[in-house]
Every structure is written in structure tokens, then in C-alpha cells.
Coordinates of C-alpha atoms in Angstrom, one line a residue:
X1 CA -103.7 162.1 -1.7
X2 CA -104.5 165.7 -1.2
X3 CA -102.7 168.6 -3.0
X4 CA -101.3 171.7 -1.5
X5 CA -104.4 173.6 -2.7
X6 CA -106.7 171.7 -0.4
X7 CA -104.4 171.3 2.6
X8 CA -104.1 175.0 3.4
X9 CA -100.4 174.7 2.7
X10 CA -98.1 177.7 3.0
X11 CA -97.5 177.2 -0.7
X12 CA -101.0 178.6 -1.4
X13 CA -99.6 182.1 -1.3
X14 CA -97.0 181.3 -4.0
X15 CA -93.2 181.9 -3.8
X16 CA -91.9 184.1 -1.0
X17 CA -91.2 187.7 -2.0
X18 CA -87.7 188.2 -3.4
X19 CA -87.3 184.6 -4.4
X20 CA -85.7 184.5 -7.9
X21 CA -84.6 181.1 -9.2
X22 CA -84.5 180.0 -12.8
X23 CA -84.2 176.6 -14.6
X24 CA -80.5 175.7 -15.0
X25 CA -79.5 177.7 -12.0
X26 CA -77.7 176.3 -9.0
X27 CA -79.3 176.8 -5.6
X28 CA -78.7 175.8 -2.0
X29 CA -81.0 174.7 0.8
X30 CA -81.6 177.5 3.3
X31 CA -83.7 175.5 5.9
X32 CA -82.1 173.1 8.4
X33 CA -83.7 170.1 6.8
X34 CA -85.7 170.1 3.5
X35 CA -87.8 167.2 2.5
X36 CA -87.5 166.0 -1.1
X37 CA -91.0 165.1 -2.4
X38 CA -92.1 162.8 -5.3
X39 CA -94.3 165.7 -6.5
X40 CA -96.6 168.5 -5.4
X41 CA -99.6 166.1 -5.8
X42 CA -98.1 163.8 -3.2
X43 CA -98.5 166.3 -0.3
X44 CA -100.8 165.3 2.5
X45 CA -102.7 167.3 5.1
X46 CA -100.1 166.3 7.8
X47 CA -97.1 167.6 5.8
X48 CA -97.5 171.4 6.5
X49 CA -94.7 171.7 9.1
X50 CA -92.2 170.3 6.5
X51 CA -93.3 172.7 3.7
X52 CA -92.8 176.2 5.3
X53 CA -90.2 178.6 3.9
X54 CA -87.1 179.7 5.8
X55 CA -87.6 177.5 8.8
X56 CA -89.2 174.0 8.8
X57 CA -90.4 172.0 11.9
X58 CA -89.2 168.5 11.1
X59 CA -89.6 167.2 14.7
X60 CA -93.2 168.5 14.8
X61 CA -93.9 167.0 11.4
X62 CA -92.6 163.6 12.3
X63 CA -94.4 163.5 15.6
X64 CA -97.7 164.6 14.0
X65 CA -97.7 161.6 11.6
X66 CA -99.1 158.1 12.2
X67 CA -96.8 155.1 12.0
X68 CA -98.0 154.4 8.5
X69 CA -97.7 158.0 7.4
X70 CA -94.0 157.9 8.5
X71 CA -93.3 155.3 5.8
X72 CA -95.3 156.9 3.0
X73 CA -93.5 156.8 -0.3
X74 CA -94.4 160.5 -1.1
X75 CA -91.1 161.3 0.5
X76 CA -87.9 160.6 -1.5
X77 CA -85.1 161.9 0.7
X78 CA -84.1 164.9 2.7
X79 CA -81.5 167.6 2.1
X80 CA -79.5 169.4 4.7
X81 CA -78.7 173.1 5.1
X82 CA -76.3 174.4 2.4
X83 CA -76.8 171.3 0.2
X84 CA -76.5 172.2 -3.5
X85 CA -79.2 171.5 -6.0
X86 CA -79.7 172.1 -9.7
X87 CA -83.0 173.8 -10.5
X88 CA -84.9 172.1 -13.4
X89 CA -88.3 173.8 -13.3
X90 CA -90.0 176.6 -11.3
X91 CA -93.8 176.5 -11.1
X92 CA -96.0 179.5 -10.4
X93 CA -97.4 177.8 -7.3
X94 CA -94.0 177.8 -5.6
X95 CA -92.8 174.3 -6.3
X96 CA -89.3 173.6 -7.8
X97 CA -88.3 170.5 -9.6
X98 CA -84.6 169.9 -9.0
X99 CA -81.6 167.5 -8.9
X100 CA -80.0 167.0 -5.5
X101 CA -76.4 166.9 -6.8
X102 CA -74.9 165.8 -3.5
X103 CA -77.0 162.6 -3.3
X104 CA -75.8 160.3 -6.1
X105 CA -78.6 158.3 -7.7
X106 CA -77.2 156.8 -10.9
X107 CA -80.3 154.8 -11.7
X108 CA -82.5 157.8 -11.7
X109 CA -80.3 160.6 -13.0
X110 CA -76.5 160.7 -13.3
X111 CA -76.4 164.2 -11.9
X112 CA -78.1 163.3 -8.6
X113 CA -81.4 162.6 -6.9
X114 CA -84.4 164.2 -8.6
X115 CA -87.4 165.5 -6.7
X116 CA -89.5 168.5 -5.7
X117 CA -89.1 171.2 -3.0
X118 CA -91.0 174.4 -2.1
X119 CA -89.1 177.4 -3.5
X120 CA -88.9 179.2 -0.1
X121 CA -86.6 176.4 1.2
X122 CA -84.0 177.4 -1.4
X123 CA -81.8 180.4 -2.2
X124 CA -79.4 181.1 -5.0
X125 CA -76.0 179.4 -4.7
X126 CA -73.1 181.8 -4.1
X127 CA -71.0 182.6 -7.2
X128 CA -67.7 180.8 -7.5
X129 CA -66.3 177.9 -5.4
X130 CA -67.1 177.8 -1.8
X131 CA -65.6 175.8 1.1
X132 CA -67.3 174.6 4.2
X133 CA -64.5 172.9 6.2
X134 CA -66.7 172.5 9.3
X135 CA -69.3 169.8 9.9
X136 CA -72.0 169.5 12.5
X137 CA -70.9 166.6 14.8
X138 CA -73.8 166.9 17.3
X139 CA -76.8 164.8 16.4
X140 CA -78.7 168.1 16.2
X141 CA -78.0 171.7 17.0
X142 CA -79.2 175.2 16.2
X143 CA -77.9 178.4 14.8
X144 CA -78.3 181.6 16.9
X145 CA -78.3 185.3 16.2
X146 CA -75.6 185.8 18.8
X147 CA -73.9 183.6 21.5
X148 CA -76.6 182.6 24.0
X149 CA -79.0 184.6 21.9
X150 CA -82.2 183.9 19.9
X151 CA -82.5 180.8 17.9
X152 CA -82.6 181.7 14.2
X153 CA -82.4 178.2 12.6
X154 CA -83.4 175.2 14.8
X155 CA -82.9 171.5 14.1
X156 CA -79.6 171.7 12.2
X157 CA -78.6 168.1 11.6
X158 CA -75.6 166.0 12.0
X159 CA -73.5 166.0 8.8
X160 CA -74.4 169.6 7.8
X161 CA -71.4 171.5 6.4
X162 CA -70.8 175.0 7.5
X163 CA -68.3 177.7 6.5
X164 CA -66.6 179.6 9.5
X165 CA -67.1 183.3 9.6
X166 CA -64.3 183.8 12.1
X167 CA -62.6 182.2 15.1
X168 CA -64.4 180.6 18.0
X169 CA -65.1 183.0 20.8
X170 CA -66.1 181.9 24.3
X171 CA -67.2 178.5 23.2
X172 CA -69.2 179.8 20.2
X173 CA -68.3 179.8 16.5
X174 CA -69.7 182.3 13.9
X175 CA -70.6 180.6 10.6
X176 CA -72.1 181.6 7.3
X177 CA -75.6 180.2 6.6
X178 CA -77.4 180.4 3.2
X179 CA -80.0 183.1 3.1
X180 CA -78.6 185.0 6.1
X181 CA -76.5 188.1 5.4
X182 CA -75.0 188.2 8.8
X183 CA -73.0 185.3 10.5
X184 CA -75.0 183.1 12.9
X185 CA -73.5 181.3 15.9
X186 CA -73.3 177.7 16.9
X187 CA -71.7 176.0 20.0
X188 CA -68.2 175.3 19.0
X189 CA -68.2 171.8 20.5
X190 CA -71.1 170.9 18.2
X191 CA -68.7 171.2 15.2
X192 CA -65.8 169.3 13.9
X193 CA -63.3 169.9 11.1
X194 CA -63.9 167.7 8.0
X195 CA -61.0 165.2 7.9
X196 CA -58.3 165.6 5.3
X197 CA -57.9 161.8 5.1
X198 CA -60.5 159.2 4.2
X199 CA -62.3 158.0 7.4
X200 CA -61.8 154.5 8.7
X201 CA -65.0 152.5 8.6
X202 CA -64.9 152.1 12.4
X203 CA -65.2 155.9 12.7
X204 CA -68.2 155.8 10.5
X205 CA -69.7 153.0 12.6
X206 CA -69.2 155.1 15.7
X207 CA -71.3 157.9 14.2
X208 CA -74.0 155.5 13.2
X209 CA -74.1 154.1 16.7
X210 CA -75.0 157.5 18.0
X211 CA -78.3 157.2 16.1
X212 CA -79.5 154.1 17.9
X213 CA -83.2 154.2 18.6
X214 CA -83.8 157.0 16.1
X215 CA -87.3 156.6 14.5
X216 CA -87.6 154.9 11.2
X217 CA -88.7 157.5 8.6
X218 CA -88.9 156.7 4.9
X219 CA -86.6 159.1 3.1
X220 CA -85.2 160.5 6.4
X221 CA -81.5 161.5 6.8
X222 CA -81.4 163.0 10.3
X223 CA -81.8 162.2 14.0
X224 CA -85.5 163.1 13.7
X225 CA -86.1 160.1 11.5
X226 CA -84.0 158.0 9.1
X227 CA -84.3 154.9 6.8
X228 CA -81.7 152.2 6.2
X229 CA -79.9 153.7 3.3
X230 CA -80.2 157.1 4.9
X231 CA -78.3 155.8 7.9
X232 CA -75.4 154.6 5.7
X233 CA -75.5 157.8 3.6
X234 CA -75.5 160.1 6.7
X235 CA -72.8 158.2 8.6
X236 CA -70.3 158.5 5.7
X237 CA -71.5 162.1 4.9
X238 CA -70.4 163.2 8.4
X239 CA -66.8 162.7 7.0
X240 CA -67.4 164.3 3.7
X241 CA -68.0 161.1 1.7
X242 CA -71.1 161.2 -0.5
X243 CA -72.3 157.7 -1.0
X244 CA -75.5 157.1 -3.1
X245 CA -78.8 157.7 -1.4
X246 CA -80.6 154.4 -2.1
X247 CA -79.6 150.9 -1.0
X248 CA -79.3 149.3 -4.4
X249 CA -77.1 152.2 -5.6
X250 CA -75.0 151.9 -2.4
X251 CA -74.5 148.2 -3.2
X252 CA -73.3 149.1 -6.7
X253 CA -71.0 151.8 -5.4
X254 CA -69.1 149.5 -3.0
X255 CA -67.0 146.4 -3.4
X256 CA -67.9 142.8 -2.4
X257 CA -65.9 141.0 0.2
X258 CA -66.3 137.3 1.1
X259 CA -68.6 136.2 3.9
X260 CA -66.4 135.7 7.0
X261 CA -64.0 138.5 6.0
X262 CA -66.4 141.3 7.0
X263 CA -65.1 143.9 9.4
X264 CA -67.0 146.5 11.5
X265 CA -68.1 149.3 9.3
X266 CA -68.7 147.1 6.2
X267 CA -72.2 146.8 4.8
X268 CA -74.6 143.8 4.8
X269 CA -76.9 143.7 1.8
X270 CA -80.3 142.0 1.6
X271 CA -82.4 141.0 -1.4
X272 CA -85.1 138.5 -2.2
X273 CA -84.4 135.8 -4.9
X274 CA -84.2 137.4 -8.3
X275 CA -84.7 140.9 -6.9
X276 CA -82.6 144.0 -6.4
X277 CA -81.1 144.9 -3.0
X278 CA -83.9 146.2 -0.8
X279 CA -82.2 146.7 2.6
X280 CA -78.8 147.6 3.9
X281 CA -77.1 147.9 7.2
X282 CA -73.7 148.3 8.8
X283 CA -71.6 145.4 10.2
X284 CA -71.3 146.2 13.9
X285 CA -68.9 143.4 14.9
X286 CA -66.8 140.6 13.4
X287 CA -68.9 137.5 13.0
X288 CA -68.4 135.1 15.9
X289 CA -67.3 131.7 14.7
X290 CA -68.3 132.8 11.2
X291 CA -72.0 132.6 11.8
X292 CA -73.2 135.1 14.5
X293 CA -73.4 138.3 12.4
X294 CA -74.5 141.5 13.9
X295 CA -75.9 144.6 12.2
X296 CA -76.6 148.2 13.0
X297 CA -79.5 149.3 10.8
X298 CA -82.7 151.3 10.5
X299 CA -85.3 148.5 10.7
X300 CA -88.6 149.0 8.9
X301 CA -90.3 146.2 10.9
X302 CA -89.1 147.6 14.3
X303 CA -89.5 151.3 13.1
X304 CA -86.2 152.4 14.6
X305 CA -82.5 152.1 14.4
X306 CA -81.3 148.9 16.2
X307 CA -78.2 146.8 16.7
X308 CA -78.9 143.1 16.6
X309 CA -78.0 139.7 15.3
X310 CA -78.9 138.8 11.7
X311 CA -81.4 135.9 12.1
X312 CA -84.6 134.5 10.7
X313 CA -86.1 136.2 7.7
X314 CA -83.3 138.7 7.7
X315 CA -80.7 136.0 7.5
X316 CA -82.6 134.3 4.7
X317 CA -82.3 137.4 2.5
X318 CA -78.7 138.2 3.3
X319 CA -76.9 138.2 -0.1
X320 CA -73.6 139.9 0.4
X321 CA -71.0 141.9 2.3
X322 CA -69.6 145.1 0.7
X323 CA -66.9 147.5 1.7
X324 CA -66.6 151.2 0.9
X325 CA -63.3 151.8 -0.9
X326 CA -61.9 155.3 -1.2
X327 CA -58.6 156.6 -2.6
X328 CA -56.2 156.8 0.2
X329 CA -58.1 154.4 2.4
X330 CA -55.7 152.2 4.4
X331 CA -57.9 149.2 3.6
X332 CA -58.3 149.5 -0.2
X333 CA -58.2 151.8 -3.2
X334 CA -60.8 152.8 -5.7
X335 CA -63.9 155.0 -6.0
X336 CA -67.7 154.4 -5.7
X337 CA -69.3 153.4 -8.9
X338 CA -72.3 151.8 -10.5
X339 CA -76.1 151.9 -10.9
X340 CA -79.2 149.7 -11.0
X341 CA -83.0 150.3 -11.0
X342 CA -85.7 151.2 -8.5
X343 CA -85.6 152.9 -5.1
X344 CA -85.0 150.6 -2.1
X345 CA -84.6 151.2 1.6

């Protein structure tokens, strides 16, 4: 693999002017979608559009990759605008090692998912507690300088939380965006209020259904590309619930239910004999006669999100049904828990 030094990466120039982050400091993502990398040495020549400061081009990055590059393990996950991180190390070349505190990964770090980002995709977290009661409900949107004005931040993803900067006006809503001193504007019908009650699993399933045919992208968590655990994570995140990022951690953070008792919105788990869970999907309908099981999932083999019957090799590795249980859920009580080892999607 090539490094940023021999790809002509925007990181060659070092950190953007005015960027001041220190180890131990909290920061937030200032781009619409930031890609979390295994390390600076993992960067490939094709990755430039995902590395730029202030505004990334994730659709261009994904479309510029081959099918094999789209499943490269140099990508760990993705972070959405406003997502909080804990800075661990700041390198002179503009790379930051961090913990993504809103993506649980107990097997890797109890604080969250560890990885690397370019420093220009971060800004210092605001002092004190913040609230972001709005969430992007469109599969993708943009933030504008003014209603009907210039796009300032494209490709803002489903599940992104935003703080209102005032009431809606003429179908547009002003919002605060990290790194932008003035409010930006978003179509009001692209937003929803975060629910005050735990979501029902069928509501989560309905969100996941809107991502049918989205491209499979290892580490992806948006409508521009997503993997199996990313689909589960994002669908619940839309309602303010932060499930773990990886499939095996998701299995350990949820509760088994008997085969035949599964309900739409539950999770099917897949593992080979003696191995950890390597794949996960969402139950899309009750099993017919106890055997015809249907799943909505990001399929590695088909390289897209599909809804289909569980058959063949997939059926042979089906090892369990799990349910997300939350305090106040009308189906159960409890909180996510647990850990295991190794990333799986």
C-alpha cells in the first residue's frame, strides 16, 4: 500500500492553518462523512477524495474505486458530521489517532472505536454539554449558506444529529454545524425530531428498508456505501440509539430469542463452526411456517443491500436470533452489553 507521501494526498501540506488539537482533547467531526482509517500507512492512491479537509467527496471516492478496493480492510468505519471523538495523538503530518466515542467497540477499546483521521476533518468540541435534538431523516442532504443558496456542506448523511439555530422559515431550518460560525440551512422536511421514547424495532426496519440497493462498502455507514453491521448501527442510530459498530459486538450487546419467535426488526446472526459472528442482518418478516426466514442485510457476495430468504450457505451459518432491548422498550427491558474479539462485518 502507498502512504500519503507518495499519493499526492492533501495531507502533504500538513495540518490546515488554525487547527489546534491536543491529546486528551475532545473534538467533533466537521465534514459530512469522515472515514476512519486503520492507519496513515493504509492510504491508497484512490483515497484522496476521502482525505480532504473541511469537505470530503465520499460519492466520488466510492465511485472511483474498483469492486475490490471497496472492500479493502484499510477502512475501519465512518463518522458523521458532529460526531464526538477523543484525540489520542496528533502527528506533525496532519494525522490524528482517536477514539470514536459514539461507536461502541468493547473488544477494541471500552471508550469507543479507535482509528485515524486527517486533522482537517475535525474541530474542537464546544465547551460544556450540547444538545442536538434534530436528526437527518433523508438518506442524504446538504447544508446551505442560505435558503436556496450555495451548498456549503454536501453529502450530509441519514442519522446525522443537528442542533437548531432557530425556527423553520419557508420550509428551511437554520442549524449549527461544527466549524461554521454562522448557521447553515437545511430543507426542514429532511429533518426529524429525535424521539423521546425508545423506537420500536419495526420503525428501525423501515429506515433500513430505505437503504435497499445501497452499495456494499467495507466500513461504510451511509447511503453512499454500507456494510452489514453499519446498516444495523445506522438504522438504530437514526433514533438516537448507539449500538456497537461491529457484528460480533452487536451480537454481545443484544439478547437471544428462540428461533421461531423472531419478529421484524430482530437480528439474524451468522458464524462458522467454532468462530465468532461474522455477519448480521435484520429480520424483515416473521418466518413462514417456521422455516422461510427473510433478511434485510448488506450482502458482501452481492455487494449491495438486499432483502431475501435465508437459504444455502447463509442458512448453514445461521446461529441465532437476537433482539435489541432498551429501557422503556415495550417489548423488553435492559441495556446493550458485552464484548468479544476481532472485527466482523
